[in-house]
Amino acid sequence: MKILITAASTATAYKLEKELAGSGSLILADSVDLPSVLIKDKRFIKIPPANSTSFSHQLLTLCLDEGIERVFPLRRSEIEALSESRQLFDEYGIVVMVPISPNLSSYWGNSKTGEILIKEDDDEFAGRGVYLIEEGSLDNLQILTAD
């Protein structure tokens, strides 16, 4: 399985990469240029900025062209944009790891520490996505973001 992780210029992307090791072929992406020293021995793809009006469609095209099956967006603007177009990606068999749009506001937070929880499915507990949990408590879930 090919997996795309965004925000490759941040430590959060590498933290998630470590968490997903062995899950498939990992590809890092960002809308900013990265020095070659950061991407040595890694696959890197440049993506459009999330504030682009066609961000979701350009990312979908990229995923289809590259055979990417799972997307882990890590910038808040990417998460918001892809949450709104998650169904479109689902129709093409590409799983975007974000909760559906109406549920986003309840998961924003400021913490940068905690255990990573990857939820594969939507349920009454939380939508699919990548979350931070504090000390194993599921009471205070927040979406993992790089910003």
Short mmCIF file of C-alpha atoms in Angstrom, two decimals:
data_model
loop_
_atom_site.label_atom_id
_atom_site.label_comp_id
_atom_site.label_asym_id
_atom_site.label_seq_id
_atom_site.Cartn_x
_atom_site.Cartn_y
_atom_site.Cartn_z
CA MET A 1 0.00 0.00 0.00
CA LYS A 2 1.27 3.50 -0.84
CA ILE A 3 0.79 6.06 1.92
CA LEU A 4 1.17 9.84 1.59
CA ILE A 5 2.08 11.97 4.63
CA THR A 6 1.94 15.74 4.20
CA ALA A 7 3.84 18.52 6.03
CA ALA A 8 7.18 16.84 5.26
CA SER A 9 9.05 19.92 6.45
CA THR A 10 7.88 19.33 10.03
CA ALA A 11 8.89 17.00 12.84
CA THR A 12 5.26 15.83 13.12
CA ALA A 13 5.49 14.18 9.68
CA TYR A 14 8.52 12.18 10.76
CA LYS A 15 6.86 11.22 14.03
CA LEU A 16 3.91 9.85 12.07
CA GLU A 17 6.24 8.20 9.56
CA LYS A 18 7.88 6.32 12.42
CA GLU A 19 4.45 5.27 13.72
CA LEU A 20 3.46 3.95 10.27
CA ALA A 21 6.72 2.12 9.55
CA GLY A 22 5.97 -1.25 8.01
CA SER A 23 2.45 -0.25 6.94
CA GLY A 24 3.41 0.22 3.31
CA SER A 25 5.44 2.40 1.01
CA LEU A 26 5.63 5.85 2.62
CA ILE A 27 5.80 9.02 0.55
CA LEU A 28 6.35 12.45 2.09
CA ALA A 29 4.79 15.59 0.61
CA ASP A 30 4.73 19.30 1.24
CA SER A 31 3.81 22.52 -0.50
CA VAL A 32 7.17 24.04 0.46
CA ASP A 33 10.52 23.13 -1.08
CA LEU A 34 12.71 20.96 1.11
CA PRO A 35 16.50 20.87 1.22
CA SER A 36 17.79 17.66 -0.33
CA VAL A 37 19.44 16.70 2.96
CA LEU A 38 15.99 16.32 4.54
CA ILE A 39 14.71 13.95 1.90
CA LYS A 40 17.78 11.78 1.44
CA ASP A 41 16.69 8.15 0.99
CA LYS A 42 13.01 9.18 1.03
CA ARG A 43 10.40 9.72 -1.66
CA PHE A 44 9.19 13.31 -1.72
CA ILE A 45 6.38 14.88 -3.75
CA LYS A 46 5.60 18.57 -3.99
CA ILE A 47 1.89 19.31 -3.53
CA PRO A 48 -0.08 22.55 -3.97
CA PRO A 49 -0.82 24.71 -0.94
CA ALA A 50 -4.09 23.82 0.76
CA ASN A 51 -5.48 27.31 0.23
CA SER A 52 -5.43 26.71 -3.54
CA THR A 53 -8.99 26.54 -4.88
CA SER A 54 -8.24 23.24 -6.60
CA PHE A 55 -6.15 21.67 -3.83
CA SER A 56 -8.41 18.64 -3.30
CA HIS A 57 -8.72 17.91 -7.02
CA GLN A 58 -4.98 18.29 -7.62
CA LEU A 59 -4.22 16.00 -4.69
CA LEU A 60 -6.76 13.46 -5.93
CA THR A 61 -5.13 13.48 -9.38
CA LEU A 62 -1.71 13.02 -7.79
CA CYS A 63 -2.97 10.10 -5.70
CA LEU A 64 -4.50 8.41 -8.74
CA ASP A 65 -1.34 8.96 -10.83
CA GLU A 66 0.96 7.65 -8.07
CA GLY A 67 -1.27 4.79 -6.87
CA ILE A 68 -1.59 6.28 -3.38
CA GLU A 69 -4.24 4.51 -1.31
CA ARG A 70 -4.08 6.42 1.99
CA VAL A 71 -3.48 10.10 2.77
CA PHE A 72 -2.45 11.52 6.14
CA PRO A 73 -2.79 15.33 5.97
CA LEU A 74 -1.04 17.11 8.83
CA ARG A 75 -1.60 20.82 8.23
CA ARG A 76 -4.84 22.23 9.58
CA SER A 77 -5.75 23.83 6.24
CA GLU A 78 -5.20 20.49 4.45
CA ILE A 79 -7.30 18.64 7.02
CA GLU A 80 -10.16 21.12 6.62
CA ALA A 81 -10.06 21.01 2.81
CA LEU A 82 -9.82 17.22 2.62
CA SER A 83 -12.50 16.69 5.24
CA GLU A 84 -14.95 18.43 2.93
CA SER A 85 -13.94 16.30 -0.07
CA ARG A 86 -13.38 13.01 1.75
CA GLN A 87 -16.31 11.32 -0.01
CA LEU A 88 -14.81 12.10 -3.43
CA PHE A 89 -11.56 10.35 -2.44
CA ASP A 90 -13.55 7.43 -0.99
CA GLU A 91 -15.25 6.94 -4.36
CA TYR A 92 -11.82 6.34 -5.91
CA GLY A 93 -10.71 3.97 -3.14
CA ILE A 94 -8.39 6.50 -1.51
CA VAL A 95 -8.74 6.77 2.26
CA VAL A 96 -8.13 10.27 3.60
CA MET A 97 -7.42 10.02 7.31
CA VAL A 98 -9.60 12.87 8.56
CA PRO A 99 -12.99 12.99 10.28
CA ILE A 100 -15.96 14.25 8.30
CA SER A 101 -16.32 18.02 8.17
CA PRO A 102 -19.12 18.59 10.74
CA ASN A 103 -17.08 16.82 13.42
CA LEU A 104 -13.78 18.68 12.98
CA SER A 105 -14.35 21.53 15.42
CA SER A 106 -14.63 19.20 18.39
CA TYR A 107 -11.13 17.80 17.79
CA TRP A 108 -8.96 20.89 17.41
CA GLY A 109 -6.45 21.43 20.20
CA ASN A 110 -3.08 22.94 21.01
CA SER A 111 -1.23 20.05 22.59
CA LYS A 112 1.81 18.68 20.76
CA THR A 113 2.48 15.82 23.15
CA GLY A 114 0.73 12.56 23.76
CA GLU A 115 0.27 9.14 22.27
CA ILE A 116 -0.70 8.82 18.62
CA LEU A 117 -3.98 7.02 17.94
CA ILE A 118 -4.79 6.09 14.34
CA LYS A 119 -8.50 5.44 13.84
CA GLU A 120 -9.30 3.57 10.65
CA ASP A 121 -13.11 3.87 10.78
CA ASP A 122 -15.82 6.30 11.77
CA ASP A 123 -17.87 5.37 14.81
CA GLU A 124 -19.75 7.05 17.65
CA PHE A 125 -16.45 7.53 19.47
CA ALA A 126 -14.59 9.55 16.79
CA GLY A 127 -14.13 9.85 13.05
CA ARG A 128 -11.28 8.21 11.19
CA GLY A 129 -8.06 10.12 11.45
CA VAL A 130 -4.89 10.58 13.46
CA TYR A 131 -5.30 11.83 17.00
CA LEU A 132 -3.21 12.68 20.03
CA ILE A 133 -4.36 11.25 23.33
CA GLU A 134 -3.05 12.26 26.72
CA GLU A 135 -1.96 9.50 29.10
CA GLY A 136 -4.19 6.90 27.47
CA SER A 137 -7.37 8.88 28.18
CA LEU A 138 -9.81 8.92 25.29
CA ASP A 139 -11.71 11.82 26.88
CA ASN A 140 -9.42 14.46 25.39
CA LEU A 141 -8.79 13.49 21.76
CA GLN A 142 -7.36 16.03 19.38
CA ILE A 143 -6.38 15.83 15.74
CA LEU A 144 -2.65 15.50 15.18
CA THR A 145 -1.46 18.57 13.29
CA ALA A 146 1.89 19.99 12.29
CA ASP A 147 0.83 23.59 12.91
#
